[in-house]
Short mmCIF file of C-alpha atoms in Angstrom, two decimals:
data_model
loop_
_atom_site.label_atom_id
_atom_site.label_comp_id
_atom_site.label_asym_id
_atom_site.label_seq_id
_atom_site.Cartn_x
_atom_site.Cartn_y
_atom_site.Cartn_z
CA MET A 12 19.93 12.23 12.61
CA SER A 13 17.40 10.91 15.09
CA LEU A 14 15.13 7.94 14.66
CA VAL A 15 12.86 8.43 11.67
CA ASN A 16 9.22 7.70 12.32
CA LEU A 17 7.80 9.03 9.08
CA PHE A 18 9.36 8.71 5.69
CA LEU A 19 7.16 10.54 3.20
CA TYR A 20 8.40 9.22 -0.11
CA GLN A 21 7.82 11.40 -3.15
CA PRO A 22 9.64 9.76 -6.06
CA VAL A 23 9.37 12.52 -8.64
CA LYS A 24 12.26 13.56 -10.89
CA GLY A 25 14.56 11.02 -9.34
CA LEU A 26 13.86 10.44 -5.68
CA THR A 27 12.74 13.56 -3.87
CA THR A 28 12.09 12.83 -0.24
CA ARG A 29 10.86 14.62 2.84
CA VAL A 30 11.96 13.02 6.08
CA TYR A 31 10.22 13.81 9.37
CA THR A 32 11.88 12.96 12.66
CA GLN A 33 10.03 12.31 15.89
CA TRP A 34 10.55 16.01 16.70
CA ASN A 35 9.00 17.06 13.40
CA GLU A 36 12.23 18.44 12.04
CA VAL A 37 12.26 18.31 8.26
CA TYR A 38 15.14 17.23 6.08
CA THR A 39 15.10 17.32 2.31
CA VAL A 40 17.05 14.54 0.65
CA SER A 41 17.65 14.75 -3.08
CA ASN A 42 18.49 11.08 -3.39
CA ILE A 43 17.06 8.44 -1.10
CA ASN A 44 20.21 6.33 -1.43
CA ASP A 45 22.27 9.08 0.18
CA SER A 46 20.07 9.42 3.26
CA ASN A 47 21.92 6.70 5.22
CA ILE A 48 18.85 6.03 7.33
CA LYS A 49 18.56 2.66 8.99
CA LEU A 50 15.04 1.53 8.22
CA SER A 51 14.58 -2.09 9.22
CA PRO A 52 11.94 -3.31 9.28
CA ILE A 53 9.55 -0.74 7.84
CA THR A 54 5.85 -0.54 7.05
CA ILE A 55 4.71 0.88 3.71
CA TYR A 56 1.17 2.24 3.41
CA TYR A 57 -0.58 3.10 0.14
CA HIS A 58 -3.64 5.23 0.85
CA GLY A 59 -6.97 5.34 -0.96
CA ASN A 60 -8.17 7.79 -3.58
CA ALA A 61 -9.97 10.17 -1.21
CA SER A 62 -6.98 10.59 1.14
CA SER A 63 -3.47 11.99 1.04
CA SER A 64 -0.29 11.05 2.83
CA ASP A 65 -0.61 13.64 5.59
CA GLN A 66 -4.21 12.65 6.32
CA VAL A 67 -3.43 8.98 6.97
CA GLU A 68 -0.33 9.40 9.11
CA TYR A 69 -2.26 9.02 12.37
CA MET A 70 -3.63 5.67 11.18
CA VAL A 71 -0.28 4.36 10.01
CA LYS A 72 1.17 5.09 13.42
CA GLN A 73 -1.39 2.71 14.89
CA MET A 74 -0.59 -0.06 12.44
CA SER A 75 3.19 -0.04 12.39
CA SER A 76 6.37 0.27 14.35
CA ASP A 77 8.26 3.55 14.60
CA GLN A 78 9.40 3.43 11.00
CA TYR A 79 7.14 3.69 8.00
CA ILE A 80 6.87 5.03 4.47
CA ILE A 81 3.76 6.65 3.05
CA PRO A 82 4.21 6.90 -0.73
CA GLU A 83 2.38 9.82 -2.30
CA TYR A 84 0.90 9.63 -5.78
CA PRO A 85 1.64 11.95 -8.72
CA GLY A 86 -0.89 14.77 -8.67
CA TYR A 87 -1.55 14.49 -4.91
CA ARG A 88 -0.40 17.05 -2.38
CA THR A 89 2.75 18.76 -3.68
CA VAL A 90 3.78 15.93 -5.99
CA PRO A 91 3.74 16.99 -9.66
CA GLU A 92 2.10 14.72 -12.19
CA ASN A 93 4.36 12.44 -14.19
CA GLN A 94 4.75 13.58 -17.79
CA SER A 95 3.77 10.12 -18.95
CA GLY A 96 0.53 10.21 -16.92
CA ILE A 97 -0.64 9.50 -13.38
CA THR A 98 -0.91 5.73 -13.81
CA GLU A 99 2.51 5.47 -15.40
CA GLY A 100 3.93 7.66 -12.63
CA ILE A 101 2.49 5.44 -9.89
CA VAL A 102 3.92 2.29 -11.48
CA GLU A 103 7.30 3.93 -12.00
CA ASP A 104 7.37 5.07 -8.37
CA VAL A 105 6.51 1.58 -7.14
CA TYR A 106 9.48 0.11 -8.98
CA LYS A 107 11.82 2.85 -7.74
CA LEU A 108 10.82 2.15 -4.16
CA GLY A 109 11.08 -1.60 -4.71
CA LEU A 110 14.57 -1.22 -6.14
CA TRP A 111 15.64 0.85 -3.13
CA ILE A 112 14.25 -1.79 -0.74
CA LYS A 113 16.15 -4.54 -2.57
CA GLN A 114 19.37 -2.56 -2.71
CA HIS A 115 19.32 -2.04 1.04
CA ALA A 116 17.82 -5.48 1.86
CA ILE A 117 15.15 -3.94 4.10
CA PRO A 118 12.34 -6.20 5.40
CA VAL A 119 8.94 -4.63 4.80
CA HIS A 120 5.27 -4.95 5.66
CA ILE A 121 3.06 -3.59 2.87
CA ILE A 122 -0.43 -2.18 3.48
CA GLY A 123 -2.81 -0.91 0.80
CA ARG A 124 -6.29 0.45 1.12
CA SER A 125 -8.94 0.65 -1.60
CA ILE A 126 -7.31 1.93 -4.82
CA GLY A 127 -4.02 1.79 -2.91
CA THR A 128 -4.21 -2.00 -2.99
CA GLY A 129 -3.12 -1.74 -6.65
CA PRO A 130 0.34 -0.27 -6.06
CA ALA A 131 0.64 -2.25 -2.81
CA SER A 132 0.17 -5.50 -4.74
CA LEU A 133 2.60 -4.36 -7.44
CA LEU A 134 5.29 -3.61 -4.89
CA ALA A 135 4.77 -6.98 -3.19
CA ALA A 136 5.06 -8.76 -6.54
CA TYR A 137 8.18 -6.78 -7.43
CA LEU A 138 9.89 -7.81 -4.20
CA LEU A 139 8.87 -11.49 -4.30
CA ASP A 140 11.66 -12.42 -1.89
CA THR A 141 9.83 -13.54 1.25
CA SER A 142 12.89 -12.76 3.35
CA LEU A 143 12.15 -9.09 2.64
CA LEU A 144 8.39 -9.30 2.20
CA LYS A 145 7.17 -9.99 5.73
CA SER A 146 3.45 -9.50 5.17
CA VAL A 147 0.91 -7.91 2.81
CA HIS A 148 -2.32 -6.31 4.07
CA LEU A 149 -5.10 -5.33 1.66
CA ILE A 150 -7.99 -3.28 3.07
CA SER A 151 -11.09 -3.22 0.82
CA PRO A 152 -9.14 -4.49 -2.21
CA PHE A 153 -10.36 -4.51 -5.79
CA SER A 154 -9.83 -7.55 -7.96
CA SER A 155 -9.30 -5.48 -11.11
CA VAL A 156 -10.01 -1.98 -12.36
CA ARG A 157 -11.86 -3.59 -15.23
CA LYS A 158 -14.39 -5.12 -12.84
CA LEU A 159 -14.72 -1.80 -10.97
CA VAL A 160 -15.53 0.03 -14.19
CA ASP A 161 -18.03 -2.68 -15.12
CA GLU A 162 -19.81 -2.32 -11.79
CA TYR A 163 -20.04 1.46 -12.04
CA THR A 164 -20.90 1.78 -15.73
CA LEU A 165 -22.38 -1.66 -16.51
CA ILE A 166 -20.96 -1.67 -20.05
CA PHE A 167 -17.56 0.04 -20.28
CA GLY A 168 -15.38 -2.48 -18.46
CA CYS A 169 -14.53 -4.06 -21.80
CA LEU A 170 -12.67 -0.87 -22.70
CA VAL A 171 -10.19 -1.39 -19.86
CA PRO A 172 -7.19 -3.60 -20.71
CA PRO A 173 -7.47 -6.90 -18.75
CA ASN A 174 -4.12 -6.42 -16.98
CA TYR A 175 -4.62 -2.75 -16.09
CA PHE A 176 -4.15 -2.76 -12.29
CA ASN A 177 -5.36 -6.34 -12.09
CA ASN A 178 -4.74 -7.37 -8.47
CA ILE A 179 -5.61 -11.00 -9.09
CA SER A 180 -3.02 -11.32 -11.84
CA THR A 181 -0.44 -9.46 -9.74
CA LEU A 182 -1.01 -11.43 -6.54
CA LYS A 183 -0.75 -14.74 -8.40
CA SER A 184 2.93 -14.01 -8.94
CA LEU A 185 3.65 -13.92 -5.19
CA SER A 186 5.29 -16.81 -3.44
CA LYS A 187 2.83 -19.32 -2.03
CA ASP A 188 4.42 -18.67 1.37
CA THR A 189 3.64 -14.95 1.39
CA ARG A 190 1.51 -13.93 4.36
CA LEU A 191 -1.50 -12.14 2.88
CA TYR A 192 -4.16 -10.50 5.06
CA ILE A 193 -7.39 -9.19 3.54
CA TYR A 194 -9.94 -6.99 5.33
CA HIS A 195 -13.33 -6.15 3.78
CA GLY A 196 -16.63 -4.76 5.04
CA LEU A 197 -19.65 -6.71 3.88
CA LEU A 198 -21.63 -3.47 3.57
CA ASP A 199 -19.05 -1.93 1.22
CA GLN A 200 -20.79 -0.50 -1.85
CA VAL A 201 -17.73 1.29 -3.26
CA ILE A 202 -15.64 -1.85 -3.73
CA THR A 203 -18.01 -4.71 -3.04
CA PRO A 204 -16.91 -7.83 -1.10
CA SER A 205 -17.22 -9.82 -4.33
CA HIS A 206 -13.78 -8.45 -5.23
CA THR A 207 -12.25 -10.10 -2.17
CA HIS A 208 -14.10 -13.33 -2.94
CA ASP A 209 -12.68 -13.27 -6.48
CA ILE A 210 -9.15 -12.70 -5.18
CA VAL A 211 -9.32 -15.51 -2.64
CA LYS A 212 -10.86 -17.92 -5.13
CA GLN A 213 -8.16 -17.43 -7.73
CA ILE A 214 -4.82 -16.76 -6.04
CA GLY A 215 -4.48 -20.02 -4.08
CA MET A 216 -1.87 -18.89 -1.57
CA LEU A 217 -1.11 -21.00 1.49
CA HIS A 218 -1.11 -18.24 4.09
CA THR A 219 -4.11 -16.07 3.28
CA TYR A 220 -6.10 -14.66 6.18
CA ILE A 221 -9.54 -13.28 5.33
CA ASN A 222 -11.34 -10.90 7.66
CA LEU A 223 -14.93 -9.98 6.71
CA TYR A 224 -16.90 -7.50 8.82
CA PRO A 225 -20.72 -7.68 8.67
CA SER A 226 -21.34 -4.16 10.02
CA MET A 227 -18.61 -2.28 8.14
CA ASP A 228 -18.59 -0.43 4.83
CA HIS A 229 -15.90 1.30 2.78
CA GLN A 230 -15.40 4.14 5.24
CA ASN A 231 -15.86 2.77 8.75
CA ILE A 232 -13.67 -0.25 8.11
CA LEU A 233 -10.75 1.92 9.19
CA SER A 234 -11.27 1.13 12.85
CA ASN A 235 -9.15 0.41 15.91
CA ASN A 236 -10.00 -3.26 15.54
CA ILE A 237 -8.21 -3.48 12.18
CA PHE A 238 -5.40 -1.21 13.34
CA ASP A 239 -4.76 -3.57 16.26
CA GLN A 240 -4.82 -6.67 14.06
CA ILE A 241 -2.29 -5.23 11.65
CA TYR A 242 -0.10 -3.90 14.45
CA LYS A 243 0.20 -7.38 15.96
CA VAL A 244 1.54 -8.68 12.65
CA THR A 245 3.91 -5.82 11.85
CA ASN A 246 5.44 -5.97 15.33
CA ASN A 247 5.83 -9.74 15.53
CA CYS A 248 7.44 -10.63 12.20
#
């Protein structure tokens, strides 16, 4: 098999995977552990709510080396919903991918955007081992779903369990030596910059790099400037 430059990971009913080569040939692998693909290091990108794995591929190519994984969420594209629910399915898939990374001792760079910063943070916390976890990049991150609900509804945040996709709580479990990069547009009204401020204030990591952009919002933050910044990290670690 030729060099893999896209690994579209769909962990449903075990580990169902579609593998695309640089010539766009498609292989279906029933179990990711049997694929025998040398992926080291790799970049993992968790997309936002309004996107899907195929829509973000062109961006991931600009932020990573030749090898990357774009996890898809239950209910998106052709991925069936988990019987336990979408949230439970996402968490289960994160741990399956994390276990596979540990089993094969593959160094990774993790990128999450918007709602995707939730599973990205979970995967980083699951790995913990900084010899595998090369860097974490959060684009327009939320501090917690509870705060998001509060901002949108004003009163119903109290109905959300405190630890339900709580990025602050999750990121606190990372090693102090983890390299964390945060990117946020100051004009973002979907996930306001106050979320990034809350994260930075509370996690206390040694190697946290904050990038705030005065003229960017939730959509136009996905620019060549950020792609280039992330690429420099993923190709020099």
